[in-house]
mmCIF file of C-alpha atoms in Angstrom:
data_model
loop_
_atom_site.group_PDB
_atom_site.id
_atom_site.type_symbol
_atom_site.label_atom_id
_atom_site.label_comp_id
_atom_site.label_asym_id
_atom_site.label_seq_id
_atom_site.Cartn_x
_atom_site.Cartn_y
_atom_site.Cartn_z
ATOM 1 C CA MET A 1 -107.484 110.604 69.370
ATOM 2 C CA LEU A 2 -105.647 107.642 67.880
ATOM 3 C CA ASP A 3 -102.825 105.244 69.555
ATOM 4 C CA GLN A 4 -100.197 106.478 67.734
ATOM 5 C CA THR A 5 -98.062 103.833 69.077
ATOM 6 C CA ILE A 6 -96.438 101.540 66.387
ATOM 7 C CA ALA A 7 -97.162 97.875 66.034
ATOM 8 C CA GLY A 8 -94.308 96.155 66.682
ATOM 9 C CA PRO A 9 -93.469 92.414 65.662
ATOM 10 C CA GLY A 10 -95.866 89.733 67.003
ATOM 11 C CA HIS A 11 -98.206 92.394 68.543
ATOM 12 C CA ASN A 12 -100.797 90.428 67.311
ATOM 13 C CA ASN A 13 -99.614 87.278 68.332
ATOM 14 C CA PRO A 14 -99.898 87.178 72.352
ATOM 15 C CA PRO A 15 -98.295 84.707 74.710
ATOM 16 C CA ALA A 16 -100.808 81.778 75.683
ATOM 17 C CA TYR A 17 -101.007 82.974 79.590
ATOM 18 C CA ASP A 18 -101.340 86.245 81.028
ATOM 19 C CA PRO A 19 -97.759 87.663 81.703
ATOM 20 C CA GLU A 20 -98.518 90.004 84.654
ATOM 21 C CA ILE A 21 -99.719 87.028 86.696
ATOM 22 C CA LEU A 22 -96.423 85.066 85.630
ATOM 23 C CA LYS A 23 -94.472 88.370 86.501
ATOM 24 C CA GLY A 24 -95.832 88.529 90.285
ATOM 25 C CA LEU A 25 -95.265 84.874 90.671
ATOM 26 C CA SER A 26 -91.962 84.999 88.952
ATOM 27 C CA GLU A 27 -91.069 87.746 91.217
ATOM 28 C CA THR A 28 -92.268 86.142 94.328
ATOM 29 C CA THR A 29 -90.616 82.266 93.339
ATOM 30 C CA ALA A 30 -87.486 84.802 93.230
ATOM 31 C CA THR A 31 -87.382 86.345 96.731
ATOM 32 C CA PHE A 32 -88.474 82.545 97.584
ATOM 33 C CA MET A 33 -85.023 81.169 95.956
ATOM 34 C CA GLU A 34 -83.583 84.042 97.366
ATOM 35 C CA ALA A 35 -84.250 82.863 101.070
ATOM 36 C CA SER A 36 -83.986 79.128 100.506
ATOM 37 C CA GLN A 37 -80.289 79.757 99.389
ATOM 38 C CA VAL A 38 -79.571 81.778 102.777
ATOM 39 C CA TRP A 39 -80.858 78.487 104.520
ATOM 40 C CA LEU A 40 -78.943 76.407 102.323
ATOM 41 C CA ASP A 41 -75.653 78.119 103.457
ATOM 42 C CA ILE A 42 -76.912 77.520 106.825
ATOM 43 C CA GLU A 43 -74.146 74.401 107.747
ATOM 44 C CA ALA A 44 -77.015 72.695 109.656
ATOM 45 C CA ILE A 45 -79.918 73.789 111.962
ATOM 46 C CA ALA A 46 -79.075 73.884 115.552
ATOM 47 C CA THR A 47 -82.014 76.006 117.057
ATOM 48 C CA GLU A 48 -85.713 75.470 117.610
ATOM 49 C CA GLU A 49 -86.391 78.663 116.188
ATOM 50 C CA HIS A 50 -84.703 78.016 112.758
ATOM 51 C CA ALA A 51 -86.388 74.551 112.943
ATOM 52 C CA SER A 52 -89.793 76.592 112.996
ATOM 53 C CA GLN A 53 -88.776 78.758 110.625
ATOM 54 C CA LEU A 54 -87.472 76.221 108.474
ATOM 55 C CA THR A 55 -90.612 74.883 108.465
ATOM 56 C CA ASP A 56 -92.602 77.870 108.086
ATOM 57 C CA GLN A 57 -90.152 78.099 104.766
ATOM 58 C CA ILE A 58 -90.895 74.590 103.443
ATOM 59 C CA ASP A 59 -94.979 74.967 104.162
ATOM 60 C CA GLY A 60 -94.499 78.524 102.263
ATOM 61 C CA LEU A 61 -92.383 76.644 99.051
ATOM 62 C CA ARG A 62 -95.136 74.444 99.075
ATOM 63 C CA GLY A 63 -98.255 76.873 99.144
ATOM 64 C CA LEU A 64 -96.057 78.979 96.266
ATOM 65 C CA TRP A 65 -95.869 75.815 94.292
ATOM 66 C CA LYS A 66 -99.416 74.921 94.473
ATOM 67 C CA LYS A 67 -100.154 78.522 93.952
ATOM 68 C CA VAL A 68 -97.835 78.183 90.038
ATOM 69 C CA ASP A 69 -99.988 75.108 89.593
ATOM 70 C CA GLU A 70 -103.112 76.388 89.758
ATOM 71 C CA ALA A 71 -101.998 79.711 87.912
ATOM 72 C CA ARG A 72 -100.884 77.270 85.454
ATOM 73 C CA LYS A 73 -103.824 74.700 85.513
ATOM 74 C CA THR A 74 -105.862 78.061 84.808
ATOM 75 C CA ALA A 75 -103.702 79.425 82.127
ATOM 76 C CA LYS A 76 -103.862 75.903 80.323
ATOM 77 C CA LYS A 77 -107.501 75.466 81.037
ATOM 78 C CA PRO A 78 -109.088 77.527 77.852
ATOM 79 C CA HIS A 79 -106.085 75.675 75.647
ATOM 80 C CA ASP A 80 -107.076 72.521 76.926
ATOM 81 C CA ALA A 81 -110.702 73.123 75.732
ATOM 82 C CA ALA A 82 -110.034 74.540 72.591
ATOM 83 C CA GLY A 83 -107.588 71.475 71.738
ATOM 84 C CA LYS A 84 -110.151 69.360 72.940
ATOM 85 C CA GLU A 85 -112.327 70.693 70.589
ATOM 86 C CA VAL A 86 -109.744 70.035 68.113
ATOM 87 C CA GLN A 87 -109.029 66.683 68.556
ATOM 88 C CA ASP A 88 -112.762 65.957 68.781
ATOM 89 C CA ALA A 89 -113.257 67.749 64.958
ATOM 90 C CA PHE A 90 -110.541 65.563 63.517
ATOM 91 C CA ASN A 91 -110.000 62.754 65.316
ATOM 92 C CA PRO A 92 -113.240 61.026 63.674
ATOM 93 C CA LEU A 93 -111.885 61.433 60.608
ATOM 94 C CA LEU A 94 -108.509 60.513 61.401
ATOM 95 C CA LYS A 95 -109.854 57.020 62.799
ATOM 96 C CA LYS A 96 -112.030 56.585 59.899
ATOM 97 C CA LEU A 97 -109.591 56.842 57.855
ATOM 98 C CA LYS A 98 -107.420 54.461 59.872
ATOM 99 C CA THR A 99 -109.707 51.983 60.013
ATOM 100 C CA ALA A 100 -109.779 52.116 56.499
ATOM 101 C CA GLY A 101 -106.558 51.685 55.794
ATOM 102 C CA ASP A 102 -106.095 48.953 57.923
ATOM 103 C CA LYS A 103 -109.159 47.025 56.456
ATOM 104 C CA LEU A 104 -107.698 47.699 53.062
ATOM 105 C CA LYS A 105 -104.506 46.251 53.958
ATOM 106 C CA PRO A 106 -105.392 42.481 54.163
ATOM 107 C CA LYS A 107 -106.568 42.793 50.804
ATOM 108 C CA LEU A 108 -103.595 44.020 49.434
ATOM 109 C CA ALA A 109 -101.312 41.417 51.510
ATOM 110 C CA ALA A 110 -103.669 38.604 50.050
ATOM 111 C CA TYR A 111 -102.792 39.514 46.349
ATOM 112 C CA ALA A 112 -98.943 40.010 47.530
ATOM 113 C CA GLU A 113 -99.336 36.896 49.277
ATOM 114 C CA GLN A 114 -100.960 35.372 46.063
ATOM 115 C CA LYS A 115 -98.489 37.106 44.007
ATOM 116 C CA ALA A 116 -95.416 36.103 45.498
ATOM 117 C CA ARG A 117 -96.467 31.873 45.783
ATOM 118 C CA GLU A 118 -97.101 32.030 41.693
ATOM 119 C CA GLU A 119 -93.436 33.959 41.181
ATOM 120 C CA GLU A 120 -92.070 31.370 43.415
ATOM 121 C CA ALA A 121 -93.268 28.676 41.471
ATOM 122 C CA LYS A 122 -92.330 30.753 38.802
ATOM 123 C CA ARG A 123 -88.668 30.938 40.365
ATOM 124 C CA ALA A 124 -88.730 26.804 41.413
ATOM 125 C CA GLU A 125 -89.345 26.338 37.503
ATOM 126 C CA GLU A 126 -86.756 28.384 36.268
ATOM 127 C CA ARG A 127 -84.000 26.446 38.943
ATOM 128 C CA ARG A 128 -85.205 23.179 37.660
ATOM 129 C CA ILE A 129 -84.669 24.160 33.772
ATOM 130 C CA ALA A 130 -81.306 25.916 34.958
ATOM 131 C CA GLU A 131 -79.976 22.530 37.020
ATOM 132 C CA GLU A 132 -80.791 20.686 33.524
ATOM 133 C CA GLN A 133 -79.288 23.449 31.257
ATOM 134 C CA THR A 134 -76.077 22.866 33.950
ATOM 135 C CA ARG A 135 -76.381 19.522 33.326
ATOM 136 C CA ALA A 136 -76.630 19.413 29.564
ATOM 137 C CA ALA A 137 -73.401 21.634 29.543
ATOM 138 C CA GLU A 138 -71.802 19.680 32.004
ATOM 139 C CA ALA A 139 -72.545 17.083 29.325
ATOM 140 C CA ALA A 140 -71.793 18.412 26.481
ATOM 141 C CA LYS A 141 -68.589 20.036 27.796
ATOM 142 C CA LYS A 142 -67.185 16.539 28.524
ATOM 143 C CA GLU A 143 -68.099 15.095 25.232
ATOM 144 C CA ALA A 144 -66.630 17.831 23.325
ATOM 145 C CA GLU A 145 -63.433 17.582 25.563
ATOM 146 C CA ALA A 146 -63.357 13.793 24.724
ATOM 147 C CA SER A 147 -63.804 14.412 20.538
ATOM 148 C CA GLY A 148 -61.031 17.221 21.117
ATOM 149 C CA ASN A 149 -63.831 19.517 18.484
ATOM 150 C CA ILE A 150 -62.690 23.166 19.723
ATOM 151 C CA ALA A 151 -66.327 24.209 18.150
ATOM 152 C CA ALA A 152 -68.082 22.193 20.117
ATOM 153 C CA GLN A 153 -66.173 23.117 23.109
ATOM 154 C CA LEU A 154 -66.614 26.992 22.475
ATOM 155 C CA ASP A 155 -70.354 25.653 21.811
ATOM 156 C CA ALA A 156 -70.398 24.179 25.521
ATOM 157 C CA GLU A 157 -68.276 26.663 27.074
ATOM 158 C CA GLU A 158 -71.535 29.217 26.020
ATOM 159 C CA GLN A 159 -74.292 26.601 27.250
ATOM 160 C CA ALA A 160 -72.733 26.607 30.647
ATOM 161 C CA LYS A 161 -71.976 30.589 30.823
ATOM 162 C CA ALA A 162 -76.200 30.813 29.731
ATOM 163 C CA ALA A 163 -76.515 28.101 31.867
ATOM 164 C CA GLU A 164 -75.059 29.846 34.669
ATOM 165 C CA GLU A 165 -76.992 32.898 33.882
ATOM 166 C CA ALA A 166 -80.462 31.195 34.185
ATOM 167 C CA ALA A 167 -79.361 29.681 38.027
ATOM 168 C CA LYS A 168 -78.707 33.233 38.582
ATOM 169 C CA ARG A 169 -81.699 34.781 38.225
ATOM 170 C CA ALA A 170 -83.603 31.662 39.541
ATOM 171 C CA GLU A 171 -81.704 32.392 42.714
ATOM 172 C CA GLN A 172 -82.868 35.974 42.865
ATOM 173 C CA PRO A 173 -84.979 36.625 45.500
ATOM 174 C CA VAL A 174 -89.437 36.694 45.098
ATOM 175 C CA LYS A 175 -90.411 40.318 45.118
ATOM 176 C CA THR A 176 -93.860 41.206 46.691
ATOM 177 C CA GLN A 177 -94.166 44.785 46.227
ATOM 178 C CA VAL A 178 -97.275 46.033 45.004
ATOM 179 C CA LYS A 179 -96.260 49.287 43.484
ATOM 180 C CA SER A 180 -98.498 52.801 43.084
ATOM 181 C CA ALA A 181 -100.826 52.970 39.846
ATOM 182 C CA THR A 182 -99.934 56.361 39.652
ATOM 183 C CA GLY A 183 -96.579 56.721 40.991
ATOM 184 C CA ALA A 184 -97.345 59.532 43.192
ATOM 185 C CA GLY A 185 -98.027 56.486 46.173
ATOM 186 C CA ARG A 186 -95.879 54.916 48.435
ATOM 187 C CA THR A 187 -94.528 51.205 47.370
ATOM 188 C CA MET A 188 -96.286 48.617 49.577
ATOM 189 C CA ALA A 189 -94.652 45.318 50.307
ATOM 190 C CA MET A 190 -94.835 42.296 52.742
ATOM 191 C CA ARG A 191 -92.804 42.950 55.524
ATOM 192 C CA LYS A 192 -91.722 40.148 58.124
ATOM 193 C CA ILE A 193 -92.226 41.497 61.678
ATOM 194 C CA LYS A 194 -91.150 39.513 64.663
ATOM 195 C CA GLU A 195 -93.645 39.102 67.865
ATOM 196 C CA VAL A 196 -92.666 37.287 70.671
ATOM 197 C CA GLU A 197 -95.108 34.969 72.700
ATOM 198 C CA ILE A 198 -93.973 34.262 76.267
ATOM 199 C CA GLU A 199 -94.167 30.434 76.478
ATOM 200 C CA ASN A 200 -92.255 30.023 79.668
ATOM 201 C CA PRO A 201 -92.413 33.006 81.852
ATOM 202 C CA ARG A 202 -89.968 31.755 84.634
ATOM 203 C CA VAL A 203 -87.175 30.918 82.348
ATOM 204 C CA LEU A 204 -87.372 34.250 80.595
ATOM 205 C CA PHE A 205 -87.438 35.890 84.215
ATOM 206 C CA PHE A 206 -83.875 34.197 84.349
ATOM 207 C CA HIS A 207 -82.546 35.223 81.001
ATOM 208 C CA TYR A 208 -83.421 38.998 81.977
ATOM 209 C CA GLN A 209 -82.931 38.969 85.799
ATOM 210 C CA ASN A 210 -80.163 41.387 85.806
ATOM 211 C CA HIS A 211 -81.719 44.061 83.511
ATOM 212 C CA PRO A 212 -82.447 47.510 84.740
ATOM 213 C CA ASP A 213 -86.042 47.189 83.937
ATOM 214 C CA VAL A 214 -87.044 43.872 85.395
ATOM 215 C CA ILE A 215 -85.069 45.355 88.864
ATOM 216 C CA ASP A 216 -86.762 48.482 88.704
ATOM 217 C CA THR A 217 -90.347 46.700 88.289
ATOM 218 C CA LEU A 218 -89.356 44.171 91.139
ATOM 219 C CA ARG A 219 -88.731 46.911 93.380
ATOM 220 C CA ARG A 220 -92.134 48.854 92.659
ATOM 221 C CA LEU A 221 -93.426 46.077 93.598
ATOM 222 C CA ALA A 222 -91.884 44.778 96.343
ATOM 223 C CA THR A 223 -91.657 48.786 97.531
ATOM 224 C CA ALA A 224 -95.791 48.703 97.429
ATOM 225 C CA ASP A 225 -96.268 45.491 98.784
ATOM 226 C CA VAL A 226 -93.959 46.187 101.426
ATOM 227 C CA ARG A 227 -95.372 50.116 101.904
ATOM 228 C CA ALA A 228 -99.376 48.878 101.797
ATOM 229 C CA LYS A 229 -101.211 48.493 105.060
ATOM 230 C CA GLY A 230 -101.390 45.297 107.073
ATOM 231 C CA TYR A 231 -97.893 44.369 105.411
ATOM 232 C CA ASP A 232 -96.593 41.301 107.801
ATOM 233 C CA PRO A 233 -92.955 40.392 107.197
ATOM 234 C CA MET A 234 -93.069 37.836 109.712
ATOM 235 C CA ALA A 235 -96.635 36.337 108.127
ATOM 236 C CA LYS A 236 -96.074 36.661 104.827
ATOM 237 C CA PRO A 237 -92.241 37.489 104.242
ATOM 238 C CA ILE A 238 -91.307 38.621 100.357
ATOM 239 C CA PRO A 239 -88.221 36.878 99.698
ATOM 240 C CA GLY A 240 -84.445 38.682 98.143
ATOM 241 C CA ILE A 241 -85.489 41.964 99.806
ATOM 242 C CA LYS A 242 -84.049 43.898 102.581
ATOM 243 C CA VAL A 243 -86.440 46.857 104.133
ATOM 244 C CA THR A 244 -85.178 49.547 105.756
ATOM 245 C CA GLU A 245 -86.584 52.710 107.466
ATOM 246 C CA ARG A 246 -85.198 56.162 106.335
ATOM 247 C CA ASN A 247 -86.795 59.254 108.113
ATOM 248 C CA VAL A 248 -87.446 61.894 105.266
ATOM 249 C CA MET A 249 -89.362 64.993 106.658
ATOM 250 C CA ALA A 250 -93.111 65.261 105.301
ATOM 251 C CA MET B 1 -112.035 84.059 158.966
ATOM 252 C CA ILE B 2 -108.303 83.374 157.507
ATOM 253 C CA ARG B 3 -108.723 84.176 153.964
ATOM 254 C CA ARG B 4 -105.083 82.809 152.726
ATOM 255 C CA PRO B 5 -104.224 83.559 149.470
ATOM 256 C CA THR B 6 -103.908 80.472 146.778
ATOM 257 C CA SER B 7 -100.400 79.071 146.553
ATOM 258 C CA LEU B 8 -98.325 79.250 143.615
ATOM 259 C CA ALA B 9 -97.670 75.389 143.364
ATOM 260 C CA SER B 10 -101.486 74.934 143.814
ATOM 261 C CA SER B 11 -102.830 77.482 141.025
ATOM 262 C CA LEU B 12 -100.480 76.309 138.510
ATOM 263 C CA ALA B 13 -100.574 72.088 139.547
ATOM 264 C CA TRP B 14 -103.040 71.918 136.484
ATOM 265 C CA HIS B 15 -100.831 73.546 133.765
ATOM 266 C CA ARG B 16 -97.644 71.528 135.488
ATOM 267 C CA ALA B 17 -99.669 68.464 134.991
ATOM 268 C CA ALA B 18 -100.355 69.415 131.237
ATOM 269 C CA VAL B 19 -97.148 70.300 129.703
ATOM 270 C CA THR B 20 -95.415 67.262 131.355
ATOM 271 C CA GLY B 21 -97.840 64.931 129.562
ATOM 272 C CA GLU B 22 -100.158 64.118 132.073
ATOM 273 C CA GLU B 23 -103.144 64.945 130.429
ATOM 274 C CA PRO B 24 -105.108 66.305 133.529
ATOM 275 C CA PRO B 25 -108.877 66.584 133.133
ATOM 276 C CA ARG B 26 -110.228 69.847 131.195
ATOM 277 C CA HIS B 27 -113.622 71.036 132.078
ATOM 278 C CA ASP B 28 -115.517 73.361 130.016
ATOM 279 C CA GLY B 29 -115.942 76.701 131.681
ATOM 280 C CA LEU B 30 -113.300 76.380 134.385
ATOM 281 C CA PRO B 31 -110.016 77.620 133.269
ATOM 282 C CA GLU B 32 -106.801 76.848 134.889
ATOM 283 C CA CYS B 33 -104.198 79.224 135.585
ATOM 284 C CA GLY B 34 -101.003 78.876 133.511
ATOM 285 C CA TRP B 35 -99.294 79.700 130.394
ATOM 286 C CA PHE B 36 -101.056 79.091 126.776
ATOM 287 C CA LYS B 37 -101.536 80.070 123.308
ATOM 288 C CA ARG B 38 -104.293 79.876 120.824
ATOM 289 C CA ARG B 39 -105.544 81.067 117.163
ATOM 290 C CA MET B 40 -107.920 83.423 116.872
ATOM 291 C CA ILE B 41 -109.288 82.612 113.441
ATOM 292 C CA LYS B 42 -108.526 79.236 111.268
ATOM 293 C CA GLY B 43 -104.825 79.440 109.953
ATOM 294 C CA GLY B 44 -104.235 82.705 111.787
ATOM 295 C CA PRO B 45 -100.784 82.724 113.924
ATOM 296 C CA TRP B 46 -100.494 81.884 117.117
ATOM 297 C CA VAL B 47 -101.581 84.182 119.921
ATOM 298 C CA PRO B 48 -100.062 84.180 123.902
ATOM 299 C CA VAL B 49 -102.393 83.841 126.358
ATOM 300 C CA ARG B 50 -102.002 84.097 130.070
ATOM 301 C CA ILE B 51 -104.458 83.164 133.012
ATOM 302 C CA TYR B 52 -103.771 84.251 136.024
ATOM 303 C CA LEU B 53 -105.221 84.782 139.711
ATOM 304 C CA ALA B 54 -106.231 88.637 140.237
ATOM 305 C CA ARG B 55 -106.189 89.310 144.218
ATOM 306 C CA GLN B 56 -105.822 92.091 146.471
ATOM 307 C CA ILE B 57 -104.012 90.831 149.422
ATOM 308 C CA ASP B 58 -102.992 92.718 153.139
ATOM 309 C CA SER B 59 -99.970 93.485 153.110
ATOM 310 C CA ALA B 60 -99.837 93.786 156.874
ATOM 311 C CA THR B 61 -101.476 90.801 157.571
ATOM 312 C CA GLY B 62 -100.628 88.692 154.504
ATOM 313 C CA GLU B 63 -104.622 87.849 153.963
ATOM 314 C CA LEU B 64 -106.720 88.263 150.850
ATOM 315 C CA THR B 65 -109.161 91.608 150.920
ATOM 316 C CA GLU B 66 -111.267 90.163 148.576
ATOM 317 C CA ASP B 67 -112.011 86.990 146.807
ATOM 318 C CA GLU B 68 -109.204 85.602 144.382
ATOM 319 C CA ARG B 69 -110.255 86.123 140.696
ATOM 320 C CA LEU B 70 -108.919 84.468 137.263
ATOM 321 C CA ARG B 71 -108.161 86.801 134.755
ATOM 322 C CA CYS B 72 -106.600 86.082 131.554
ATOM 323 C CA GLU B 73 -104.150 88.084 129.226
ATOM 324 C CA VAL B 74 -104.037 87.568 125.703
ATOM 325 C CA GLU B 75 -101.740 89.340 123.319
ATOM 326 C CA GLY B 76 -100.356 91.104 126.461
ATOM 327 C CA LEU B 77 -104.038 93.225 127.104
ATOM 328 C CA ASP B 78 -107.057 92.348 129.300
ATOM 329 C CA GLY B 79 -109.006 89.790 127.384
ATOM 330 C CA GLY B 80 -112.070 89.574 129.840
ATOM 331 C CA ASP B 81 -113.497 86.472 131.052
ATOM 332 C CA PRO B 82 -110.993 83.338 130.446
ATOM 333 C CA ALA B 83 -113.614 80.722 130.584
ATOM 334 C CA GLU B 84 -114.203 82.593 127.038
ATOM 335 C CA HIS B 85 -110.902 81.594 125.606
ATOM 336 C CA TRP B 86 -110.640 77.967 127.636
ATOM 337 C CA THR B 87 -111.336 75.726 125.320
ATOM 338 C CA TYR B 88 -109.503 77.120 122.014
ATOM 339 C CA LEU B 89 -106.099 76.826 124.466
ATOM 340 C CA THR B 90 -102.958 75.118 124.186
ATOM 341 C CA PRO B 91 -100.712 74.885 127.325
ATOM 342 C CA ILE B 92 -97.476 75.827 126.533
ATOM 343 C CA THR B 93 -94.527 76.062 129.116
ATOM 344 C CA ARG B 94 -93.359 79.447 130.264
ATOM 345 C CA GLU B 95 -90.065 79.004 127.983
ATOM 346 C CA GLU B 96 -92.369 78.700 125.284
ATOM 347 C CA PHE B 97 -94.988 81.398 126.251
ATOM 348 C CA ASN B 98 -92.249 84.113 126.038
ATOM 349 C CA HIS B 99 -90.572 83.013 123.182
ATOM 350 C CA LEU B 100 -93.779 83.576 121.828
ATOM 351 C CA VAL B 101 -93.827 87.012 122.911
ATOM 352 C CA ASP B 102 -91.180 88.342 121.731
ATOM 353 C CA TYR B 103 -91.475 86.229 118.238
ATOM 354 C CA ARG B 104 -94.234 87.956 117.460
ATOM 355 C CA LEU B 105 -92.531 91.028 117.516
ATOM 356 C CA ARG B 106 -90.253 89.746 114.925
ATOM 357 C CA ASP B 107 -91.987 88.556 112.661
ATOM 358 C CA SER B 108 -94.600 91.163 111.182
ATOM 359 C CA ARG B 109 -96.594 88.736 109.836
ATOM 360 C CA MET B 110 -98.157 87.395 113.397
ATOM 361 C CA LEU B 111 -98.805 90.802 114.501
ATOM 362 C CA ASP B 112 -102.196 91.139 113.269
ATOM 363 C CA ALA B 113 -104.229 87.923 115.470
ATOM 364 C CA ARG B 114 -107.082 87.859 113.194
ATOM 365 C CA GLN B 115 -105.335 87.953 109.681
ATOM 366 C CA ARG B 116 -104.946 84.366 108.239
ATOM 367 C CA ILE B 117 -100.891 83.629 107.693
ATOM 368 C CA ASP B 118 -100.212 82.693 103.826
ATOM 369 C CA LEU B 119 -96.859 81.438 104.151
ATOM 370 C CA SER B 120 -96.257 81.311 100.510
ATOM 371 C CA GLN B 121 -96.463 85.192 100.240
ATOM 372 C CA SER B 122 -93.372 85.692 101.025
ATOM 373 C CA PRO B 123 -90.432 83.363 102.372
ATOM 374 C CA THR B 124 -89.158 82.716 105.261
ATOM 375 C CA LEU B 125 -85.578 83.852 106.527
ATOM 376 C CA PRO B 126 -83.670 82.254 109.710
ATOM 377 C CA GLN B 127 -83.403 85.286 111.912
ATOM 378 C CA GLY B 128 -80.161 85.997 113.460
ATOM 379 C CA ILE B 129 -78.013 84.741 110.123
ATOM 380 C CA PHE B 130 -76.260 87.710 108.554
#
């Protein structure tokens, strides 16, 4: 007999995990959460019996955490394997393409640099011409004013305007763009990026000494040393720290 | 020959020393009287064990009518030869022993001594809090 149940939306796209396992763990977790809330509502543990029961509750939470994590790992494993298979299949291609692109970029960069140098030389020549034109225009203007010849004055003004435009053109920045041949590709250009090389770590440290990241790193290093086996504060003290001991339940 | 019963203080001397942290010598196959706990399986619940002297005393003379024998009680039942349990026993105070006897009845997970307890299966609630 055929199953007459109508397939609903998403019927062929099941979740990536076993919903029954998740449901079971969710229910157990919910009971543990409720019990934990009861414990939290107690102001303080006052009896040995409650203390030992709370130990069991904490151990139970830890055990359930392990169970859930194990279930998560088991559910994730086939996906990880599938993911690895996909990575293994595609990554070599990506690597080849990336490497080829990286190797080709210097060629384009060399061309763009050469082009920039030529453009720069051209601009220098244009600047020189523009300066000459400006000087000639100023001389012509002075001469025209001295002579009182109106036509000559107008010509000198035109000459000055042309010189100004030439100077403007010469001052325009040199473009290093290399455009796509077909128009479909991305225009590439030389970009300036800043890189830092540390010359004096101590001076640099003083500059950043109050930065939260620096403080976190220092705390991490000091904590690791203080907690290390065989740490002797008398024999090898770490300056600038105060070691305090705190009791934690473990 | 007068057969006087062993005094309580004498029979429990080892136990008293053990629970007060004196670490008295412990010899395999030579059990001592007192209150103890043990696990019947790894990960199982604590089980109360009591070792005592079984004896018959003549009420008229106060003397033993037969030799004293060490017996043990495991989970409140006859546990047979105490020497078989001795290696696995942890000495506890009488108060702790009484608490264990009582607590086993209040926590159903402890009822089966041969069943490993999985604390992650069900939460542990504070008893007596409503």
